[in-house]
mmCIF file of C-alpha atoms in Angstrom:
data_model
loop_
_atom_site.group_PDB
_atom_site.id
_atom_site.type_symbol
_atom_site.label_atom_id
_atom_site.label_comp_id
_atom_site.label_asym_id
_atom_site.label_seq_id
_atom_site.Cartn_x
_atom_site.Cartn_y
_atom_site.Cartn_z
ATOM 1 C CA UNK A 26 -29.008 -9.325 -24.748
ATOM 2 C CA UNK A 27 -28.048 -8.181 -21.372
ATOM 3 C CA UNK A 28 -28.022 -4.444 -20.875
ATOM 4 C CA UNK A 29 -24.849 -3.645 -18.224
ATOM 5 C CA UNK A 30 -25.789 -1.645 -15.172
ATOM 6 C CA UNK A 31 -25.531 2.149 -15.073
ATOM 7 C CA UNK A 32 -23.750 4.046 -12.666
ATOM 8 C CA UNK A 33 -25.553 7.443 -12.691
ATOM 9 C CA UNK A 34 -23.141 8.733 -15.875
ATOM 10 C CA UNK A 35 -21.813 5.813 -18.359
ATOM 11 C CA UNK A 36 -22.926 1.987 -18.634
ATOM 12 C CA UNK A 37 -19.938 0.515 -17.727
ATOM 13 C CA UNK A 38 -18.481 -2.867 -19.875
ATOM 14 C CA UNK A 39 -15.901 -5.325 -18.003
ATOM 15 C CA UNK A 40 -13.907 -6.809 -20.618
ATOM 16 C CA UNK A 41 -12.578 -10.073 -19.067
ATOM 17 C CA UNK A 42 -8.740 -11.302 -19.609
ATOM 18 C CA UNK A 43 -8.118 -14.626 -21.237
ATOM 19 C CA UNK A 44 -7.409 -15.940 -17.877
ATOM 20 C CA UNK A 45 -9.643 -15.029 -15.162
ATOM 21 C CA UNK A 46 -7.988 -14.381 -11.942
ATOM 22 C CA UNK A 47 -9.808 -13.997 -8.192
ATOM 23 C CA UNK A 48 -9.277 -10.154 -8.408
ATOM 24 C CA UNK A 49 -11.323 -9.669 -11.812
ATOM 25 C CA UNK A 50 -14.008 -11.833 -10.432
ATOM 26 C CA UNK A 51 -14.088 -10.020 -7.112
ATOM 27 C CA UNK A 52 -14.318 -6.883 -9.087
ATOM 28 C CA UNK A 53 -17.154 -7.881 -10.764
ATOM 29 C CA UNK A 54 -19.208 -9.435 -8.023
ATOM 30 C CA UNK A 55 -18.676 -6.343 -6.389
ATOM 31 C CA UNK A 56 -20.265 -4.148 -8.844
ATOM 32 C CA UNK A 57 -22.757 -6.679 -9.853
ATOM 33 C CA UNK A 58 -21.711 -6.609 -13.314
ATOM 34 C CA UNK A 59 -21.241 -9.923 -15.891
ATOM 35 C CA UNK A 60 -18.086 -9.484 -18.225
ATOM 36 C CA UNK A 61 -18.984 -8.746 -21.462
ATOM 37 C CA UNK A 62 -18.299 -12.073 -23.882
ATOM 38 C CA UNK A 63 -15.345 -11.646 -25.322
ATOM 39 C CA UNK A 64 -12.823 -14.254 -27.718
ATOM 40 C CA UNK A 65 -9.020 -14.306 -27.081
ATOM 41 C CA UNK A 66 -6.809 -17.322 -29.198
ATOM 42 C CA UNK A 67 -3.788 -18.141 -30.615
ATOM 43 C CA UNK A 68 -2.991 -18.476 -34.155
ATOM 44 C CA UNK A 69 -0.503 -21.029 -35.221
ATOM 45 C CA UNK A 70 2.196 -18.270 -35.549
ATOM 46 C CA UNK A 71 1.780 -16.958 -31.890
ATOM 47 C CA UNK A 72 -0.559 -14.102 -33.083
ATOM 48 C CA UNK A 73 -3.529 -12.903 -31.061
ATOM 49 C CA UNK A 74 -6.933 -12.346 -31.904
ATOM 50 C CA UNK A 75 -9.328 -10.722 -29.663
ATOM 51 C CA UNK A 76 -13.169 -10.166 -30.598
ATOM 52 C CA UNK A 77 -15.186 -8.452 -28.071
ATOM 53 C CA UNK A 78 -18.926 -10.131 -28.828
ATOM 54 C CA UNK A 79 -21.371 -7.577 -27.241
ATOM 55 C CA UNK A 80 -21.678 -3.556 -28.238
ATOM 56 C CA UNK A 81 -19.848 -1.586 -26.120
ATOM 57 C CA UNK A 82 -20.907 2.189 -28.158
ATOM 58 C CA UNK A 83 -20.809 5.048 -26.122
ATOM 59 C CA UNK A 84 -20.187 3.247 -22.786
ATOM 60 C CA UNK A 85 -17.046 3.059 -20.205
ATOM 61 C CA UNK A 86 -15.118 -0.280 -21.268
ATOM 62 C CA UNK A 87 -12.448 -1.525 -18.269
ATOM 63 C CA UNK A 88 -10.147 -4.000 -19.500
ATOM 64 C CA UNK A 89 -9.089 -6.246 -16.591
ATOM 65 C CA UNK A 90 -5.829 -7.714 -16.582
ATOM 66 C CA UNK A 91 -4.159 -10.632 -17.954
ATOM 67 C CA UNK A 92 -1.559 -12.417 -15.001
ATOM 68 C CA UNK A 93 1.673 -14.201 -15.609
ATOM 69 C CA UNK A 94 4.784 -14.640 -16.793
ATOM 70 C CA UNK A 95 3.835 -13.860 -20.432
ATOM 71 C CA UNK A 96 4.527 -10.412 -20.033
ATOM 72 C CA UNK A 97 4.479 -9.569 -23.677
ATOM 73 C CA UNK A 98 1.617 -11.456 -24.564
ATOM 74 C CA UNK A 99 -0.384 -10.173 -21.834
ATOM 75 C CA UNK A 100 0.319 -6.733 -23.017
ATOM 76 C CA UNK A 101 -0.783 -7.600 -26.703
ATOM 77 C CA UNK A 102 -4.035 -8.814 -25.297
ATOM 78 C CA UNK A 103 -4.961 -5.596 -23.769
ATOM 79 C CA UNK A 104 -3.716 -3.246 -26.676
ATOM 80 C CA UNK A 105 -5.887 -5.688 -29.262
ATOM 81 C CA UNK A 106 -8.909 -5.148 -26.892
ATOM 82 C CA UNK A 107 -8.220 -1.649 -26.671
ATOM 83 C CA UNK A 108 -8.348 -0.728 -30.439
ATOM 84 C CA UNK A 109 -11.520 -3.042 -30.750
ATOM 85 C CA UNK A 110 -12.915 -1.117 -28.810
ATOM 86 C CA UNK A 111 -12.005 2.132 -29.481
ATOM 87 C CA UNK A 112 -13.769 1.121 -33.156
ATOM 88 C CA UNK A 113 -16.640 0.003 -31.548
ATOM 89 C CA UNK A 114 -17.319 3.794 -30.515
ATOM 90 C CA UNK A 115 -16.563 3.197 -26.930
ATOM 91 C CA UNK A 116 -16.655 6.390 -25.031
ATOM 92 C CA UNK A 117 -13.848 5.724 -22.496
ATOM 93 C CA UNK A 118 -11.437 3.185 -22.338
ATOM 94 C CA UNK A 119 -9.711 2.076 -18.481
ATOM 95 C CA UNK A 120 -6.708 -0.745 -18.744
ATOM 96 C CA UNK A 121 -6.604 -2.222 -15.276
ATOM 97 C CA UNK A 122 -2.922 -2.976 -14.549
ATOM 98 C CA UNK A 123 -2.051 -3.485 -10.789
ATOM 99 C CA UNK A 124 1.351 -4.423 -11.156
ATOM 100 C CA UNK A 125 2.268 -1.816 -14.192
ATOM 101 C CA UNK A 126 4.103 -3.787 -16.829
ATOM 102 C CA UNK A 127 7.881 -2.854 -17.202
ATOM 103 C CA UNK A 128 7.418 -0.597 -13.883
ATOM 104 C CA UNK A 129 10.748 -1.293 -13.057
ATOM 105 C CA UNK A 130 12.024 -0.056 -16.134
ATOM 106 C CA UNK A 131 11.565 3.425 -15.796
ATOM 107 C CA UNK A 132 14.859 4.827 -16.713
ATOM 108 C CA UNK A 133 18.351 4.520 -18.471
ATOM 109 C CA UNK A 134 20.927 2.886 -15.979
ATOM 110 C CA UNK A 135 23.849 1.931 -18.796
ATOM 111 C CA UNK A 136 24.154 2.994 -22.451
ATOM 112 C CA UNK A 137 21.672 1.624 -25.209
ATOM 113 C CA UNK A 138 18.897 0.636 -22.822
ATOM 114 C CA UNK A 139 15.631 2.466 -23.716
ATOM 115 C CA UNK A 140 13.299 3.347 -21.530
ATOM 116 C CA UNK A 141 10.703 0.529 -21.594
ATOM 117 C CA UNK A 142 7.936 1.969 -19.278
ATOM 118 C CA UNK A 143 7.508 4.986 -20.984
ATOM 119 C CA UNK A 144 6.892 3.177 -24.130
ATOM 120 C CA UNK A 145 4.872 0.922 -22.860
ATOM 121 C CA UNK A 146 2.549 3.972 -22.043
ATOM 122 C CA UNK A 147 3.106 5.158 -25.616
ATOM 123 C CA UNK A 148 1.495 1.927 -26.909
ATOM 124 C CA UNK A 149 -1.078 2.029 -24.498
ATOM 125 C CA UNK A 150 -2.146 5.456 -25.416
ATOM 126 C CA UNK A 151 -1.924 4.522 -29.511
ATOM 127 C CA UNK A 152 -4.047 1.302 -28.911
ATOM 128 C CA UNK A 153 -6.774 3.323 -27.425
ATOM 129 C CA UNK A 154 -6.086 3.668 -23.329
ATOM 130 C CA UNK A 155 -7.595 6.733 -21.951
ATOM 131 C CA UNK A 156 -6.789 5.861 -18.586
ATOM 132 C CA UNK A 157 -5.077 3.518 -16.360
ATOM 133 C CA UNK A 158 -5.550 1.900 -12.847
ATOM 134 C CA UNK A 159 -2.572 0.659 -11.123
ATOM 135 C CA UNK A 160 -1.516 -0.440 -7.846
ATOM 136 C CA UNK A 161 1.889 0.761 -5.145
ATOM 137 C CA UNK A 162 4.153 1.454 -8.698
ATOM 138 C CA UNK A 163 7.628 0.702 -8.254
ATOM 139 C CA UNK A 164 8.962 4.297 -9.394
ATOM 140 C CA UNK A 165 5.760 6.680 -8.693
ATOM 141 C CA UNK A 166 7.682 8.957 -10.711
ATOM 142 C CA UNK A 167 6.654 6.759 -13.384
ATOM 143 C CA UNK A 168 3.450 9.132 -13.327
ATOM 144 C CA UNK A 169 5.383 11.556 -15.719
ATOM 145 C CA UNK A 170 4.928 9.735 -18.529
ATOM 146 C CA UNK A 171 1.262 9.639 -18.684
ATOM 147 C CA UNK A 172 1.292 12.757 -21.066
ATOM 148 C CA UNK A 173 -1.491 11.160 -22.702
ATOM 149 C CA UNK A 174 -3.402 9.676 -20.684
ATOM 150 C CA UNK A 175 -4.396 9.374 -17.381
ATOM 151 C CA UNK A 176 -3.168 7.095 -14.628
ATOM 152 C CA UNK A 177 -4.463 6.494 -11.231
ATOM 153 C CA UNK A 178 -2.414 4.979 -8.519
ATOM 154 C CA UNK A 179 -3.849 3.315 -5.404
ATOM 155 C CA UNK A 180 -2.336 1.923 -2.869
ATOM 156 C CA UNK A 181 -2.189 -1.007 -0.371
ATOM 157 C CA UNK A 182 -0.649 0.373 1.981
ATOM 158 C CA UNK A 183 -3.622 0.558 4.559
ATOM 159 C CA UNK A 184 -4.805 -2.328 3.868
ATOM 160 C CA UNK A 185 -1.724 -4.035 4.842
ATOM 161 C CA UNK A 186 -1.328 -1.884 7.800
ATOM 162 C CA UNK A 187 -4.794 -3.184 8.962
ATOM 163 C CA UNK A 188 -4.082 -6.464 8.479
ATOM 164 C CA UNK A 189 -0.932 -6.123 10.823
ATOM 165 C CA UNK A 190 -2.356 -4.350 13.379
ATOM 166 C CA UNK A 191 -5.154 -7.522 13.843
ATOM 167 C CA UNK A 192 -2.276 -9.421 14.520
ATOM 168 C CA UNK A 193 -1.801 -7.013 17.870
ATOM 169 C CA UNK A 194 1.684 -7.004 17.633
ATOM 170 C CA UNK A 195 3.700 -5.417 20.640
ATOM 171 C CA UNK A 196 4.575 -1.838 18.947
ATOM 172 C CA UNK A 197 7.709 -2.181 20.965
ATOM 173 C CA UNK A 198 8.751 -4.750 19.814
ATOM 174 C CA UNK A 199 8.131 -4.245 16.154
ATOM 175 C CA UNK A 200 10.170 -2.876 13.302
ATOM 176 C CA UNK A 201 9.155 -2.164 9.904
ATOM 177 C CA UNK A 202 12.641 -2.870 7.584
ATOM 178 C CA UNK A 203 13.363 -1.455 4.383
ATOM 179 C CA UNK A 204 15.436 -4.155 2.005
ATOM 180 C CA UNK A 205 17.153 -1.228 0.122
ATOM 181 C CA UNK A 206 18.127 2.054 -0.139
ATOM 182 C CA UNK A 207 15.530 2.326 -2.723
ATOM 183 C CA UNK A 208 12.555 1.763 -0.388
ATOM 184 C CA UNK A 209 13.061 3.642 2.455
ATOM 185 C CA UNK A 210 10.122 6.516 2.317
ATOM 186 C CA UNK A 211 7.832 3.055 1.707
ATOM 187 C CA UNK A 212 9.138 1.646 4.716
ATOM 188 C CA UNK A 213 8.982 5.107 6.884
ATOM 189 C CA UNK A 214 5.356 5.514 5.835
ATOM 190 C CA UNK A 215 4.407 1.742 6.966
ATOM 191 C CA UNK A 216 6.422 2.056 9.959
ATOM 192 C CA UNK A 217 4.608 5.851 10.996
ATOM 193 C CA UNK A 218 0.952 4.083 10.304
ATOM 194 C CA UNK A 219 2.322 0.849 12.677
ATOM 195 C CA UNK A 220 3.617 3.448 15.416
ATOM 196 C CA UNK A 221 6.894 1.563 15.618
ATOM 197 C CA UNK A 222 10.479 1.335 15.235
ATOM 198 C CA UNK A 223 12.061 1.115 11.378
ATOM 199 C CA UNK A 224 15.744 -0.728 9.943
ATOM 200 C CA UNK A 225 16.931 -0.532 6.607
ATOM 201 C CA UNK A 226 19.658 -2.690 4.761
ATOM 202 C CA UNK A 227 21.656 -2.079 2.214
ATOM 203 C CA UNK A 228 22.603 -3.773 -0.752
ATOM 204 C CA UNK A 229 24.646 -4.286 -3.721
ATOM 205 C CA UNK A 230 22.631 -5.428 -7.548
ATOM 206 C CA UNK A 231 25.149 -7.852 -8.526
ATOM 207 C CA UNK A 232 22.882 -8.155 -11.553
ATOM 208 C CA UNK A 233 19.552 -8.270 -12.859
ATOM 209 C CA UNK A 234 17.344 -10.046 -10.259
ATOM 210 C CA UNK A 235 20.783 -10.191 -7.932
ATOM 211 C CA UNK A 236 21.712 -9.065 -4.903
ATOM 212 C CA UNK A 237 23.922 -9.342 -1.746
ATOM 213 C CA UNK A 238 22.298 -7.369 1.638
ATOM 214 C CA UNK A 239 25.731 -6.081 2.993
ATOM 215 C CA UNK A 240 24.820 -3.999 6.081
ATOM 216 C CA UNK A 241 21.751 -3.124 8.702
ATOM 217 C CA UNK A 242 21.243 -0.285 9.681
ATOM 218 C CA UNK A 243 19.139 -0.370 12.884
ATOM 219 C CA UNK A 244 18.168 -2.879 15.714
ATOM 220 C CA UNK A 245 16.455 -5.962 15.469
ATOM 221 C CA UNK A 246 17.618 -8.428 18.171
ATOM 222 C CA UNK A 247 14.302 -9.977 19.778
ATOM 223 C CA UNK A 248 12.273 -7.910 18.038
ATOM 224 C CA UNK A 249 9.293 -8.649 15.914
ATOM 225 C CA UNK A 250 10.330 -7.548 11.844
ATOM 226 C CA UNK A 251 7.864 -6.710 8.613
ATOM 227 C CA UNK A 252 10.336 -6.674 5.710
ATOM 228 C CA UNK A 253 8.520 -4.139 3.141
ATOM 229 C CA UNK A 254 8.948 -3.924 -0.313
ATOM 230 C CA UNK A 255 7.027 -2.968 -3.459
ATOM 231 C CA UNK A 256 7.056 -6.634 -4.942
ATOM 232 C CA UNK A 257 8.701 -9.804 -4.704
ATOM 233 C CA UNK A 258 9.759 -10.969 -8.090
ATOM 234 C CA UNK A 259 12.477 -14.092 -8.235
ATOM 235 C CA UNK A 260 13.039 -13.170 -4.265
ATOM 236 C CA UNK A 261 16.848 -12.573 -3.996
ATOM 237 C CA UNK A 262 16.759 -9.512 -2.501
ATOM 238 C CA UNK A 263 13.925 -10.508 0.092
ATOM 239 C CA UNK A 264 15.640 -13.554 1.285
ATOM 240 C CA UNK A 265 18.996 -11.809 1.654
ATOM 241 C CA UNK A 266 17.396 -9.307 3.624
ATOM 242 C CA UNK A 267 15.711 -12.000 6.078
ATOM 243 C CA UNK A 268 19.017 -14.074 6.499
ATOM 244 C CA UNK A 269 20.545 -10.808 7.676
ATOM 245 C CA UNK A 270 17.661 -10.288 10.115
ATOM 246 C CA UNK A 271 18.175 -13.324 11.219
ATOM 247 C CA UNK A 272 21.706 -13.150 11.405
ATOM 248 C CA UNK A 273 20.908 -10.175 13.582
ATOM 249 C CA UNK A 274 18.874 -11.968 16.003
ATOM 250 C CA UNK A 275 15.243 -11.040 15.064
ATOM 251 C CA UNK A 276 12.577 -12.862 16.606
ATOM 252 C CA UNK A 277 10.200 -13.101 13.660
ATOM 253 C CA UNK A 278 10.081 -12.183 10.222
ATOM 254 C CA UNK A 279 7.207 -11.062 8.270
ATOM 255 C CA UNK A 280 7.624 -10.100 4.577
ATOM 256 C CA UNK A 281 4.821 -7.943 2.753
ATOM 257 C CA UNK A 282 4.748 -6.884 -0.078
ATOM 258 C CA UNK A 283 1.933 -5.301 -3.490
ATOM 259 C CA UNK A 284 2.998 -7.372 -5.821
ATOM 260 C CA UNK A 285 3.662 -11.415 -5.390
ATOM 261 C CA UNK A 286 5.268 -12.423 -8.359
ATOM 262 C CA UNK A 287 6.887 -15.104 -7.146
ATOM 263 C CA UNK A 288 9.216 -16.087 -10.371
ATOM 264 C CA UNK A 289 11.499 -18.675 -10.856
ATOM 265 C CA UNK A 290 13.213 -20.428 -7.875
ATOM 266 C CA UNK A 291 11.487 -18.092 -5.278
ATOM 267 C CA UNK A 292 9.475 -20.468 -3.604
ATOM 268 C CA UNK A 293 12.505 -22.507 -2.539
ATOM 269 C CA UNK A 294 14.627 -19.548 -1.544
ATOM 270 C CA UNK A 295 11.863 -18.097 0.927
ATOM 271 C CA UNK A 296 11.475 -21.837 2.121
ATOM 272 C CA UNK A 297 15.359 -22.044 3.024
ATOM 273 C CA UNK A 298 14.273 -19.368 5.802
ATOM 274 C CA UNK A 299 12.248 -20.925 8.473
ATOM 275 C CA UNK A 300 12.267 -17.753 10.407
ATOM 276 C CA UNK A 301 9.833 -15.913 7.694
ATOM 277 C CA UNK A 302 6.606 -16.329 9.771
ATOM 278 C CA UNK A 303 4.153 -15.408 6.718
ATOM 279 C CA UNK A 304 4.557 -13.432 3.074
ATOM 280 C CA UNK A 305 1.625 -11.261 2.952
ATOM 281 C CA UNK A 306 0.886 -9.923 -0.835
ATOM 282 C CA UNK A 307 -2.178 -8.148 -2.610
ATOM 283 C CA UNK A 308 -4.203 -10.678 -5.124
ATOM 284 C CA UNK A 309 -2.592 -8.381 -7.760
ATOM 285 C CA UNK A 310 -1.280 -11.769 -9.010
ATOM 286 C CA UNK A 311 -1.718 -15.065 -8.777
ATOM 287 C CA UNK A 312 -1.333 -16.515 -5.904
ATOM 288 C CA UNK A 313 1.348 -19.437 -5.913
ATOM 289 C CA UNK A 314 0.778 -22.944 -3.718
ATOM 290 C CA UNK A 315 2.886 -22.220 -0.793
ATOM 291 C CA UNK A 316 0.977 -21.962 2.917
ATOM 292 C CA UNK A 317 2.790 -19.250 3.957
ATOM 293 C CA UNK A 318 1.922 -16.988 1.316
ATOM 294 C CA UNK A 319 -1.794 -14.566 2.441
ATOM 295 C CA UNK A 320 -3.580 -12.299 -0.267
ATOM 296 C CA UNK A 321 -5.517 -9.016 1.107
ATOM 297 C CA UNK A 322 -8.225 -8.584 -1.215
ATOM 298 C CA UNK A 323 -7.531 -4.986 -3.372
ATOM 299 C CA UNK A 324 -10.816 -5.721 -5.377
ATOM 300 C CA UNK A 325 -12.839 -2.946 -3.697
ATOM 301 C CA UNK A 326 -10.512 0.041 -4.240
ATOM 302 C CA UNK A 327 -10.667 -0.985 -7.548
ATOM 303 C CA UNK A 328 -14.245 -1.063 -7.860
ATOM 304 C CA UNK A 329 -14.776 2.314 -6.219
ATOM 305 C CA UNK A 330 -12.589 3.971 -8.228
ATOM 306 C CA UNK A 331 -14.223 2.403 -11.332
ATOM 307 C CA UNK A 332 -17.509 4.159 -10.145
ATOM 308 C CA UNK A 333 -15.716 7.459 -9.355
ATOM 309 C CA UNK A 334 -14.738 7.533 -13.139
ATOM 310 C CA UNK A 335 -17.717 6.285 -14.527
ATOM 311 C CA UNK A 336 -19.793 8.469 -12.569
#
């Protein structure tokens, strides 16, 4: 049996997801550590069975995440591996979750809605979680409801700010734009690191993953634009907010974004603007098959704060 390396205080265990994505394998290379075996299937019924194969008593057990549009699945995955192995005696249990499930639901906005992010923590904590690791939330207020556990937020920010500046774009000529109201103190922080200029539009939510841009606020004409938002889920709101950079005579149009979800009809909406010169998103998801789309690599913030706990 392989024993897992020690980092000066607790052997650490990566528990693997069901699908392996680039980041959990980057994370591991990284820290030089093999995911422990572990089973994941499907009964019949839709039920999930998890069965971690290797003893994980007394040691620091990181679940890495499982990507994709099975949300609620997903979820299940990582609360059955949780409770196993909280009753295998582990000593500490980490859920990585870049792109914090039901993030966006984070509070009441009409009658009869609950509040689905802060029971999603709930669960987390009752299946076991100690902690959590999680990437640029979309409502970092969100960090209230971690009464019972701990959560850690890192962000891409500078790393996305790097990989502009490599790019040695004229400063003067460069504006960071906000797509909403809602993202403004995102955008100002960008644009501050970038030393340039900064827009925001705003919009109107139509409806759930709907929206109209309606006005700019700022100046764009000529000018070099990085559209910056926290994710880009079904892309409605990004592509409304290029077509009205456009429409206001930008030169070229860069979105960025954490989180690439890329749902839906996305890929053809950010196609039907040829002025969007690249989408740059972490490899917090899956990366879809569309050459304009570049990943920066979040895998070693991860990793280091993996040792910081587990030291």
């Amino acid at each position: 049996m392989k024993i897992q390396p020690t980092f000066a205080g607790h052997t650490i265990n990566i528990i693997p997801s069901s699908r392996p994505t680039n980041l959990e394998k980057n994370i591991s290379n990284r820290l030089n550590i093999k995911p422990t075996p572990t089973e994941v299937k499907k009964f019949e019924n839709g039920e999930t069975y998890v069965n971690i194969k290797q003893d994980v008593r007394n040691n620091d057990v990181y679940i890495m995440p499982a990507l994709g549009t099975a949300v609620n699945d997903n979820l299940m995955e990582t609360y059955l591996k949780a409770d196993a192995a909280r009753r295998m005696g582990a000593h500490r249990i980490i859920a990585i979750l870049p792109n914090f499930p039901y993030g966006r639901q984070e509070r009441k906005t009409e009658p009869g809605e609950p509040i689905s992010a802060r029971l999603n923590m709930a669960l987390l904590h009752a299946s076991g979680v100690d902690e959590v690791i999680t990437t640029d939330l979309h409502a970092p207020a969100l960090q209230g409801f971690a009464r019972e556990i701990t959560m850690t937020e890192l962000t891409s920010v500078d790393k996305m700010v790097k990989y502009f500046k490599e790019k040695k774009l004229n400063k003067k000529e460069l504006v960071v734009v906000s797509p909403d109201l809602g993202g403004v103190k995102r955008a100002d922080k960008f644009a501050q690191q970038m030393g340039c200029d900064k827009a925001v539009i705003y919009k109107n939510r139509l409806a759930h993953n709907q929206a109209k841009a309606e006005q700019l606020l700022g100046d764009v004409k000529g000018k070099d634009c990085i559209l910056y938002d926290d994710m880009i889920d079904t892309a409605g709101t990004i592509t409304e907010a290029a077509k009205m950079l456009d429409d206001n005579g930008a030169r070229n149009i860069y979105i960025c974004a954490a989180h690439g979800l890329f749902n839906g009809s996305a890929i053809e909406k950010l196609k039907k603007v040829p002025s969007i010169k690249e989408i740059v998103v972490t490899n917090s998801e899956n990366k879809p098959l569309y050459e304009k789309i570049k990943q920066v690599d979040i895998s070693d913030d991860i990793a280091n704060k993996m040792l910081d706990i587990s030291a």
